[in-house]
């Protein structure tokens, strides 16, 4: 991928000649970290960062001096700066240019991290190479080349990468917070540069802090590249929609000018010019036929559709026998103004007739049950009360019932049950 080129003028960077590159970098970072920074200040910071040299001089982490370590993060901060540049909402082309430039800077920083051994973990390098392969194939397809099948990450792979990256970032942030705490303690105690605290002198502490920050910037660069790729896709669609609207507007204005020109020359609107224009600009919409099968009846259904202004619209559906079938959209359209509550399904007279029939049926069943119960055996005193003491068969059956009842009372005299009288504290 080509080296990023900043669109900002870098001929007159606003730097102080007496300041060190590290101090200039700290000032630019402070500007980028401020949420209220204006667009002009961001552009000045981009010019300042671009003027600094940040290429690594060495293939190993031990070969790079401590002051130069901080300068390795310049491409990362340039990528952040281009993402923070303000652009007009109605100008997606400028925003897309800034996003692409920021991605190039993030990739440049990750390439530095890959070239320097022992700086980042192997998994960070693998994710960087995977993103590079995907973006190179995307560029090849955009240029019209016929390459291999484009690689893509599944939702599961993206989730695993995010979870793994979150764990790595959490560990790095904890280390940075610990080192920053040590740095503040050294300042409070006013320790000399060569004095050690927890096994680290002043330079060793700053070096470890720079290294951990570089590792954190690598993780954040991977995140920014993935999120920026999604934004680029949305910007590409916005640019295409703007181009379609501009083309339609241009064609309409051209037709109007030509019609005015024909009228000025005394030509009729119904001339051959109108016929040619209507044939070229008003083409019939593309029509499709979707064939489906009813899962219940197994009947084939033919649904006609047409594409109008980029939208797929249903015209109608017919079965194999020629019967017109309502589509789901038509069914919803017919019931869109129905009340949200359940409507009555019968009149009050119909409901009253149903309730009357149910009451008559209940009364008949109750009389039948009472008639059956009248000839059922029961205690003799109940027979006397019902006037059935003259029925010999019923009296005999009832006598057997009375004998069983008397036997049960003899076996279970009154008061023989457990009354729970001997349990608990008697004081209560």
CSV table of C-alpha atoms in Angstrom, one decimal:
chain,number,residue,atom,x,y,z
A,1,UNK,CA,0.0,0.0,0.0
A,2,UNK,CA,1.3,3.5,-0.9
A,3,UNK,CA,2.7,5.7,1.8
A,4,UNK,CA,0.1,8.2,3.1
A,5,UNK,CA,0.1,11.7,1.8
A,6,UNK,CA,-1.3,14.4,4.1
A,7,UNK,CA,-3.6,16.9,2.3
A,8,UNK,CA,-2.5,19.6,4.7
A,9,UNK,CA,0.1,22.2,3.7
A,10,UNK,CA,3.3,21.4,5.6
A,11,UNK,CA,5.5,24.1,4.2
A,12,UNK,CA,5.4,26.3,7.4
A,13,UNK,CA,4.9,24.0,10.4
A,14,UNK,CA,4.3,25.9,13.6
A,15,UNK,CA,7.1,24.6,15.7
A,16,UNK,CA,9.6,26.2,18.1
A,17,UNK,CA,13.2,26.0,17.0
A,18,UNK,CA,14.3,25.6,20.6
A,19,UNK,CA,11.9,22.7,21.4
A,20,UNK,CA,12.9,19.1,21.1
A,21,UNK,CA,11.0,16.7,18.8
A,22,UNK,CA,9.6,15.0,21.9
A,23,UNK,CA,8.2,18.2,23.3
A,24,UNK,CA,6.7,19.1,20.0
A,25,UNK,CA,5.1,15.7,19.8
A,26,UNK,CA,3.7,16.1,23.4
A,27,UNK,CA,2.1,19.5,22.4
A,28,UNK,CA,0.5,18.0,19.3
A,29,UNK,CA,-0.9,15.1,21.3
A,30,UNK,CA,-2.4,17.4,23.8
A,31,UNK,CA,-4.1,19.3,21.0
A,32,UNK,CA,-5.5,16.0,19.6
A,33,UNK,CA,-6.7,14.9,23.0
A,34,UNK,CA,-8.7,18.1,23.5
A,35,UNK,CA,-12.4,17.5,22.4
A,36,UNK,CA,-12.9,21.3,21.8
A,37,UNK,CA,-10.0,21.6,19.3
A,38,UNK,CA,-10.8,23.5,16.2
A,39,UNK,CA,-10.2,22.3,12.7
A,40,UNK,CA,-7.4,24.8,12.1
A,41,UNK,CA,-5.6,23.6,15.2
A,42,UNK,CA,-5.8,20.0,14.1
A,43,UNK,CA,-4.4,21.0,10.7
A,44,UNK,CA,-1.5,22.8,12.4
A,45,UNK,CA,-0.8,19.7,14.5
A,46,UNK,CA,-0.8,17.6,11.3
A,47,UNK,CA,1.7,19.9,9.8
A,48,UNK,CA,3.8,19.8,12.9
A,49,UNK,CA,3.7,15.9,13.1
A,50,UNK,CA,4.5,15.5,9.4
A,51,UNK,CA,7.6,17.6,9.8
A,52,UNK,CA,9.1,15.3,12.4
A,53,UNK,CA,11.2,12.3,11.4
A,54,UNK,CA,9.7,9.1,12.8
A,55,UNK,CA,11.2,6.2,10.8
A,56,UNK,CA,12.7,3.5,13.1
A,57,UNK,CA,16.5,3.2,13.0
A,58,UNK,CA,17.0,-0.4,14.0
A,59,UNK,CA,15.4,-3.8,13.7
A,60,UNK,CA,15.3,-4.5,17.4
A,61,UNK,CA,13.8,-2.7,20.4
A,62,UNK,CA,17.2,-2.6,22.1
A,63,UNK,CA,18.7,-0.8,19.1
A,64,UNK,CA,16.3,2.2,19.5
A,65,UNK,CA,17.2,4.9,22.0
A,66,UNK,CA,14.7,6.0,24.6
A,67,UNK,CA,14.0,9.5,23.1
A,68,UNK,CA,13.4,7.9,19.6
A,69,UNK,CA,10.8,5.5,21.0
A,70,UNK,CA,8.3,8.2,21.5
A,71,UNK,CA,8.7,9.4,17.9
A,72,UNK,CA,7.6,6.0,16.5
A,73,UNK,CA,4.0,6.8,17.4
A,74,UNK,CA,3.8,9.8,15.0
A,75,UNK,CA,2.0,7.8,12.2
A,76,UNK,CA,-0.6,6.7,14.8
A,77,UNK,CA,-1.3,10.3,15.9
A,78,UNK,CA,-1.5,11.4,12.3
A,79,UNK,CA,-4.1,8.8,11.7
A,80,UNK,CA,-6.1,10.1,14.7
A,81,UNK,CA,-5.8,13.7,13.5
A,82,UNK,CA,-7.2,12.9,10.1
A,83,UNK,CA,-10.1,11.1,11.6
A,84,UNK,CA,-10.8,14.2,13.8
A,85,UNK,CA,-10.8,16.7,10.8
A,86,UNK,CA,-14.1,18.4,10.4
A,87,UNK,CA,-15.9,17.9,7.1
A,88,UNK,CA,-19.3,19.0,5.8
A,89,UNK,CA,-22.0,16.4,6.2
A,90,UNK,CA,-23.0,17.0,2.5
A,91,UNK,CA,-19.5,16.3,1.3
A,92,UNK,CA,-18.8,12.6,1.8
A,93,UNK,CA,-15.9,12.6,-0.7
A,94,UNK,CA,-13.8,14.8,1.6
A,95,UNK,CA,-14.6,12.6,4.6
A,96,UNK,CA,-13.8,9.5,2.6
A,97,UNK,CA,-10.4,10.9,1.6
A,98,UNK,CA,-9.6,11.7,5.3
A,99,UNK,CA,-10.6,8.2,6.4
A,100,UNK,CA,-8.5,6.5,3.7
A,101,UNK,CA,-5.5,8.7,4.7
A,102,UNK,CA,-5.9,7.8,8.4
A,103,UNK,CA,-6.1,4.1,7.5
A,104,UNK,CA,-2.8,4.4,5.6
A,105,UNK,CA,-1.1,6.1,8.6
A,106,UNK,CA,-2.4,3.3,11.0
A,107,UNK,CA,-1.0,0.7,8.6
A,108,UNK,CA,2.3,2.5,8.4
A,109,UNK,CA,2.5,2.5,12.2
A,110,UNK,CA,1.7,-1.2,12.3
A,111,UNK,CA,4.4,-1.9,9.7
A,112,UNK,CA,6.9,-0.2,12.0
A,113,UNK,CA,5.7,-2.4,14.9
A,114,UNK,CA,6.2,-5.5,12.7
A,115,UNK,CA,9.7,-4.5,11.6
A,116,UNK,CA,10.9,-3.9,15.3
A,117,UNK,CA,11.2,-7.3,17.0
A,118,UNK,CA,9.9,-7.8,20.6
A,119,UNK,CA,7.7,-4.7,20.4
A,120,UNK,CA,4.3,-6.2,19.9
A,121,UNK,CA,2.9,-9.8,20.3
A,122,UNK,CA,2.7,-12.2,17.3
A,123,UNK,CA,-1.1,-12.1,17.3
A,124,UNK,CA,-1.0,-8.4,16.6
A,125,UNK,CA,1.3,-8.9,13.6
A,126,UNK,CA,-1.0,-11.7,12.3
A,127,UNK,CA,-4.1,-9.5,12.5
A,128,UNK,CA,-2.2,-6.7,10.8
A,129,UNK,CA,-1.1,-9.0,7.9
A,130,UNK,CA,-4.7,-10.3,7.6
A,131,UNK,CA,-6.1,-6.8,7.3
A,132,UNK,CA,-3.4,-5.9,4.8
A,133,UNK,CA,-4.3,-8.9,2.6
A,134,UNK,CA,-8.0,-8.0,2.7
A,135,UNK,CA,-7.5,-4.4,1.9
A,136,UNK,CA,-5.1,-5.2,-1.0
A,137,UNK,CA,-7.7,-7.5,-2.6
A,138,UNK,CA,-10.4,-4.8,-2.1
A,139,UNK,CA,-8.2,-2.3,-3.9
A,140,UNK,CA,-7.5,-4.8,-6.7
A,141,UNK,CA,-11.3,-5.3,-7.1
A,142,UNK,CA,-11.9,-1.6,-7.1
A,143,UNK,CA,-9.3,-1.1,-9.9
A,144,UNK,CA,-11.2,-3.7,-12.0
A,145,UNK,CA,-8.7,-6.5,-11.6
A,146,UNK,CA,-9.6,-10.2,-11.6
A,147,UNK,CA,-7.9,-11.6,-8.6
A,148,UNK,CA,-8.7,-14.6,-6.4
A,149,UNK,CA,-11.9,-14.7,-4.3
A,150,UNK,CA,-11.9,-11.8,-1.9
A,151,UNK,CA,-11.2,-12.7,1.7
A,152,UNK,CA,-13.6,-11.6,4.4
A,153,UNK,CA,-13.9,-12.1,8.1
A,154,UNK,CA,-17.0,-13.8,9.5
A,155,UNK,CA,-18.9,-12.4,12.4
A,156,UNK,CA,-17.5,-15.1,14.7
A,157,UNK,CA,-13.9,-14.2,13.7
A,158,UNK,CA,-14.5,-10.5,14.3
A,159,UNK,CA,-15.9,-11.2,17.7
A,160,UNK,CA,-13.0,-13.4,18.7
A,161,UNK,CA,-10.5,-10.8,17.6
A,162,UNK,CA,-12.4,-8.1,19.6
A,163,UNK,CA,-12.5,-10.2,22.7
A,164,UNK,CA,-8.8,-11.1,22.5
A,165,UNK,CA,-7.9,-7.5,21.8
A,166,UNK,CA,-9.9,-6.3,24.7
A,167,UNK,CA,-8.0,-8.6,27.0
A,168,UNK,CA,-4.6,-7.5,25.7
A,169,UNK,CA,-5.6,-3.8,26.0
A,170,UNK,CA,-6.7,-4.3,29.6
A,171,UNK,CA,-3.3,-5.7,30.6
A,172,UNK,CA,-1.4,-3.0,28.8
A,173,UNK,CA,-3.6,-0.2,30.4
A,174,UNK,CA,-2.9,-1.7,33.9
A,175,UNK,CA,0.8,-1.6,33.2
A,176,UNK,CA,0.7,2.0,32.0
A,177,UNK,CA,-1.2,3.1,35.0
A,178,UNK,CA,1.3,1.4,37.3
A,179,UNK,CA,4.2,3.0,35.5
A,180,UNK,CA,2.6,6.4,35.6
A,181,UNK,CA,2.0,6.1,39.3
A,182,UNK,CA,5.7,5.4,39.8
A,183,UNK,CA,6.6,8.4,37.7
A,184,UNK,CA,4.4,10.6,39.8
A,185,UNK,CA,5.9,9.2,43.0
A,186,UNK,CA,9.4,10.0,41.7
A,187,UNK,CA,8.4,13.6,41.0
A,188,UNK,CA,6.9,14.0,44.5
A,189,UNK,CA,10.0,12.5,46.1
A,190,UNK,CA,12.2,14.6,43.8
A,191,UNK,CA,14.5,11.6,43.1
A,192,UNK,CA,17.6,12.0,41.0
A,193,UNK,CA,17.7,10.4,37.5
A,194,UNK,CA,20.1,7.6,38.5
A,195,UNK,CA,18.1,6.7,41.7
A,196,UNK,CA,16.1,3.6,41.4
A,197,UNK,CA,12.5,2.9,42.6
A,198,UNK,CA,11.2,-0.7,42.3
A,199,UNK,CA,14.2,-1.6,40.2
A,200,UNK,CA,13.8,1.2,37.7
A,201,UNK,CA,15.7,4.5,37.3
A,202,UNK,CA,14.3,7.5,35.6
A,203,UNK,CA,15.3,6.6,32.0
A,204,UNK,CA,14.3,2.9,32.5
A,205,UNK,CA,10.9,4.0,33.8
A,206,UNK,CA,10.3,6.3,30.8
A,207,UNK,CA,11.5,3.6,28.4
A,208,UNK,CA,9.1,1.0,29.8
A,209,UNK,CA,6.3,3.6,29.7
A,210,UNK,CA,7.0,4.5,26.0
A,211,UNK,CA,7.0,0.8,25.0
A,212,UNK,CA,3.7,0.0,26.7
A,213,UNK,CA,2.1,3.1,25.1
A,214,UNK,CA,3.4,1.9,21.7
A,215,UNK,CA,1.8,-1.5,22.3
A,216,UNK,CA,-1.5,0.2,23.2
A,217,UNK,CA,-1.3,2.3,20.1
A,218,UNK,CA,-0.9,-0.8,18.0
A,219,UNK,CA,-4.1,-2.4,19.5
A,220,UNK,CA,-6.0,0.9,18.9
A,221,UNK,CA,-4.7,1.1,15.3
A,222,UNK,CA,-6.3,-2.3,14.6
A,223,UNK,CA,-9.6,-1.2,16.1
A,224,UNK,CA,-9.6,2.1,14.1
A,225,UNK,CA,-8.8,0.3,10.8
A,226,UNK,CA,-11.8,-2.1,11.3
A,227,UNK,CA,-14.2,0.7,12.3
A,228,UNK,CA,-12.9,2.9,9.5
A,229,UNK,CA,-13.5,0.2,6.9
A,230,UNK,CA,-17.2,0.1,7.9
A,231,UNK,CA,-17.4,3.9,7.6
A,232,UNK,CA,-15.8,3.8,4.1
A,233,UNK,CA,-18.5,1.4,2.9
A,234,UNK,CA,-21.2,3.8,4.1
A,235,UNK,CA,-19.4,6.7,2.5
A,236,UNK,CA,-19.1,4.8,-0.7
A,237,UNK,CA,-22.9,4.2,-0.8
A,238,UNK,CA,-23.5,7.9,0.1
A,239,UNK,CA,-21.3,9.0,-2.8
A,240,UNK,CA,-23.1,6.7,-5.2
A,241,UNK,CA,-26.5,8.0,-4.1
A,242,UNK,CA,-25.3,11.6,-4.6
A,243,UNK,CA,-24.0,10.7,-8.1
A,244,UNK,CA,-27.4,9.1,-9.0
A,245,UNK,CA,-29.3,12.2,-7.8
A,246,UNK,CA,-27.0,14.5,-9.7
A,247,UNK,CA,-27.3,12.5,-12.9
A,248,UNK,CA,-31.1,12.5,-12.6
A,249,UNK,CA,-31.1,16.2,-12.0
A,250,UNK,CA,-28.7,16.9,-14.9
A,251,UNK,CA,-30.8,14.8,-17.3
A,252,UNK,CA,-34.0,16.7,-16.2
A,253,UNK,CA,-32.4,20.1,-16.7
A,254,UNK,CA,-31.0,19.1,-20.1
A,255,UNK,CA,-34.5,18.0,-21.2
A,256,UNK,CA,-36.0,21.3,-20.1
A,257,UNK,CA,-33.4,23.3,-21.9
A,258,UNK,CA,-33.9,21.4,-25.1
A,259,UNK,CA,-37.7,21.8,-24.9
A,260,UNK,CA,-37.3,25.5,-24.4
A,261,UNK,CA,-35.0,25.6,-27.4
A,262,UNK,CA,-37.5,23.8,-29.5
A,263,UNK,CA,-40.3,26.1,-28.4
A,264,UNK,CA,-38.2,29.2,-29.3
A,265,UNK,CA,-37.6,27.8,-32.8
A,266,UNK,CA,-41.3,27.3,-33.3
A,267,UNK,CA,-41.2,23.5,-33.2
A,268,UNK,CA,-44.1,21.6,-31.7
A,269,UNK,CA,-43.6,19.6,-28.5
A,270,UNK,CA,-44.9,16.5,-30.2
A,271,UNK,CA,-42.0,16.4,-32.7
A,272,UNK,CA,-39.5,13.6,-33.2
A,273,UNK,CA,-37.3,15.3,-30.6
A,274,UNK,CA,-39.9,14.4,-27.9
A,275,UNK,CA,-40.2,10.8,-29.1
A,276,UNK,CA,-36.4,10.4,-29.0
A,277,UNK,CA,-36.1,12.0,-25.6
A,278,UNK,CA,-38.9,9.9,-24.1
A,279,UNK,CA,-37.5,6.7,-25.5
A,280,UNK,CA,-34.0,7.4,-24.1
A,281,UNK,CA,-34.9,8.8,-20.7
A,282,UNK,CA,-38.1,6.9,-19.9
A,283,UNK,CA,-37.3,3.3,-20.3
A,284,UNK,CA,-39.7,0.6,-18.9
A,285,UNK,CA,-38.8,-0.8,-15.5
A,286,UNK,CA,-37.1,-4.2,-15.2
A,287,UNK,CA,-39.7,-6.9,-14.5
A,288,UNK,CA,-39.1,-10.2,-12.7
A,289,UNK,CA,-41.2,-13.2,-12.0
A,290,UNK,CA,-40.6,-15.0,-8.7
A,291,UNK,CA,-41.9,-18.7,-8.6
A,292,UNK,CA,-42.7,-20.1,-5.2
A,293,UNK,CA,-44.6,-23.2,-3.9
A,294,UNK,CA,-47.3,-23.2,-1.3
A,295,UNK,CA,-46.1,-25.4,1.6
A,296,UNK,CA,-49.7,-26.5,2.4
A,297,UNK,CA,-51.2,-27.3,-1.0
A,298,UNK,CA,-48.0,-27.7,-3.0
A,299,UNK,CA,-49.3,-25.3,-5.7
A,300,UNK,CA,-47.0,-23.1,-7.7
A,301,UNK,CA,-47.4,-19.3,-7.3
A,302,UNK,CA,-46.1,-16.8,-9.8
A,303,UNK,CA,-45.4,-13.3,-8.4
A,304,UNK,CA,-44.5,-10.5,-10.7
A,305,UNK,CA,-42.1,-7.8,-9.5
A,306,UNK,CA,-40.5,-4.7,-11.0
A,307,UNK,CA,-37.5,-2.5,-10.0
A,308,UNK,CA,-38.5,1.2,-9.9
A,309,UNK,CA,-36.0,3.8,-8.7
A,310,UNK,CA,-33.8,1.0,-7.2
A,311,UNK,CA,-36.7,-0.4,-5.2
A,312,UNK,CA,-38.2,-3.9,-5.7
A,313,UNK,CA,-42.0,-3.7,-5.9
A,314,UNK,CA,-44.6,-6.5,-6.2
A,315,UNK,CA,-47.1,-6.2,-9.0
A,316,UNK,CA,-49.3,-9.2,-8.2
A,317,UNK,CA,-49.4,-12.9,-7.6
A,318,UNK,CA,-51.2,-15.6,-9.6
A,319,UNK,CA,-51.4,-19.4,-9.0
A,320,UNK,CA,-50.8,-22.1,-11.5
A,321,UNK,CA,-54.6,-22.2,-12.2
A,322,UNK,CA,-54.7,-18.5,-13.0
A,323,UNK,CA,-56.4,-17.4,-9.7
A,324,UNK,CA,-55.2,-14.1,-8.3
A,325,UNK,CA,-53.6,-14.3,-4.9
A,326,UNK,CA,-53.2,-11.4,-2.5
A,327,UNK,CA,-49.6,-10.8,-1.5
A,328,UNK,CA,-48.6,-10.2,2.1
A,329,UNK,CA,-48.2,-6.5,1.4
A,330,UNK,CA,-51.7,-6.2,0.0
A,331,UNK,CA,-53.2,-8.1,3.0
A,332,UNK,CA,-51.5,-5.7,5.4
A,333,UNK,CA,-52.6,-2.7,3.4
A,334,UNK,CA,-56.2,-3.8,3.6
A,335,UNK,CA,-56.1,-4.2,7.4
A,336,UNK,CA,-54.0,-1.1,8.2
A,337,UNK,CA,-56.9,1.0,9.4
A,338,UNK,CA,-58.6,-1.7,11.5
A,339,UNK,CA,-59.0,-0.9,15.2
A,340,UNK,CA,-56.5,-2.4,17.6
A,341,UNK,CA,-59.2,-4.0,19.8
A,342,UNK,CA,-61.2,-7.1,18.9
A,343,UNK,CA,-64.4,-6.3,17.0
A,344,UNK,CA,-67.8,-8.0,17.8
A,345,UNK,CA,-68.5,-11.2,15.9
A,346,UNK,CA,-72.3,-11.4,16.7
A,347,UNK,CA,-75.3,-9.3,17.6
A,348,UNK,CA,-76.8,-9.0,21.1
A,349,UNK,CA,-79.8,-11.0,20.1
A,350,UNK,CA,-77.6,-13.9,19.0
A,351,UNK,CA,-75.7,-13.7,22.2
A,352,UNK,CA,-78.9,-13.7,24.3
A,353,UNK,CA,-80.2,-16.8,22.4
A,354,UNK,CA,-77.0,-18.7,23.0
A,355,UNK,CA,-77.0,-17.9,26.7
A,356,UNK,CA,-80.8,-18.9,26.9
A,357,UNK,CA,-80.0,-22.3,25.3
A,358,UNK,CA,-77.2,-22.9,27.7
A,359,UNK,CA,-79.4,-22.1,30.7
A,360,UNK,CA,-82.1,-24.5,29.5
A,361,UNK,CA,-79.5,-27.2,29.1
A,362,UNK,CA,-78.2,-26.6,32.6
A,363,UNK,CA,-81.7,-26.8,34.1
A,364,UNK,CA,-82.5,-30.1,32.3
A,365,UNK,CA,-79.3,-31.7,33.4
A,366,UNK,CA,-79.8,-30.5,37.0
A,367,UNK,CA,-83.4,-32.0,37.1
A,368,UNK,CA,-82.1,-35.3,35.7
A,369,UNK,CA,-79.3,-35.4,38.3
A,370,UNK,CA,-81.8,-34.7,41.1
A,371,UNK,CA,-84.1,-37.5,39.8
A,372,UNK,CA,-81.3,-40.0,39.9
A,373,UNK,CA,-80.2,-38.9,43.3
A,374,UNK,CA,-83.7,-39.5,44.7
A,375,UNK,CA,-83.4,-43.3,44.2
A,376,UNK,CA,-79.8,-43.5,45.6
A,377,UNK,CA,-79.3,-45.2,49.0
A,378,UNK,CA,-78.8,-42.8,51.9
A,379,UNK,CA,-79.3,-42.7,55.7
A,380,UNK,CA,-82.8,-43.6,57.0
A,381,UNK,CA,-83.5,-40.2,58.5
A,382,UNK,CA,-82.9,-38.7,55.0
A,383,UNK,CA,-85.4,-41.2,53.5
A,384,UNK,CA,-88.0,-40.1,56.0
A,385,UNK,CA,-87.4,-36.5,55.2
A,386,UNK,CA,-87.8,-37.2,51.4
A,387,UNK,CA,-90.9,-39.4,52.0
A,388,UNK,CA,-89.2,-42.6,50.6
A,389,UNK,CA,-89.5,-44.8,53.7
A,390,UNK,CA,-92.1,-47.0,52.1
A,391,UNK,CA,-89.6,-48.2,49.3
A,392,UNK,CA,-88.5,-51.6,50.6
A,393,UNK,CA,-85.4,-52.0,48.3
A,394,UNK,CA,-84.2,-48.5,49.1
A,395,UNK,CA,-84.8,-49.0,52.8
A,396,UNK,CA,-82.7,-52.2,52.8
A,397,UNK,CA,-79.8,-50.6,50.9
A,398,UNK,CA,-80.0,-47.6,53.2
A,399,UNK,CA,-80.0,-49.9,56.3
A,400,UNK,CA,-76.7,-51.4,55.1
A,401,UNK,CA,-75.3,-47.9,54.8
A,402,UNK,CA,-76.5,-47.1,58.3
A,403,UNK,CA,-74.9,-50.2,59.8
A,404,UNK,CA,-71.5,-49.3,58.2
A,405,UNK,CA,-71.9,-45.7,59.6
A,406,UNK,CA,-72.7,-47.1,63.1
A,407,UNK,CA,-69.8,-49.4,63.0
A,408,UNK,CA,-67.4,-46.6,62.1
A,409,UNK,CA,-68.7,-44.5,65.0
A,410,UNK,CA,-68.2,-47.4,67.4
A,411,UNK,CA,-64.6,-47.7,66.2
A,412,UNK,CA,-64.0,-44.0,66.4
A,413,UNK,CA,-65.8,-42.5,69.4
A,414,UNK,CA,-66.1,-38.8,69.8
A,415,UNK,CA,-62.9,-37.2,71.2
A,416,UNK,CA,-60.6,-40.1,70.3
A,417,UNK,CA,-58.6,-37.9,67.8
A,418,UNK,CA,-55.3,-36.2,68.5
A,419,UNK,CA,-56.1,-32.7,69.6
A,420,UNK,CA,-52.5,-31.6,70.0
A,421,UNK,CA,-53.3,-30.7,73.6
A,422,UNK,CA,-50.1,-32.0,75.1
A,423,UNK,CA,-47.7,-30.2,72.8
A,424,UNK,CA,-46.0,-26.9,73.3
A,425,UNK,CA,-45.5,-24.6,76.3
A,426,UNK,CA,-48.6,-24.5,78.6
A,427,UNK,CA,-47.7,-21.0,79.7
A,428,UNK,CA,-49.0,-19.7,76.4
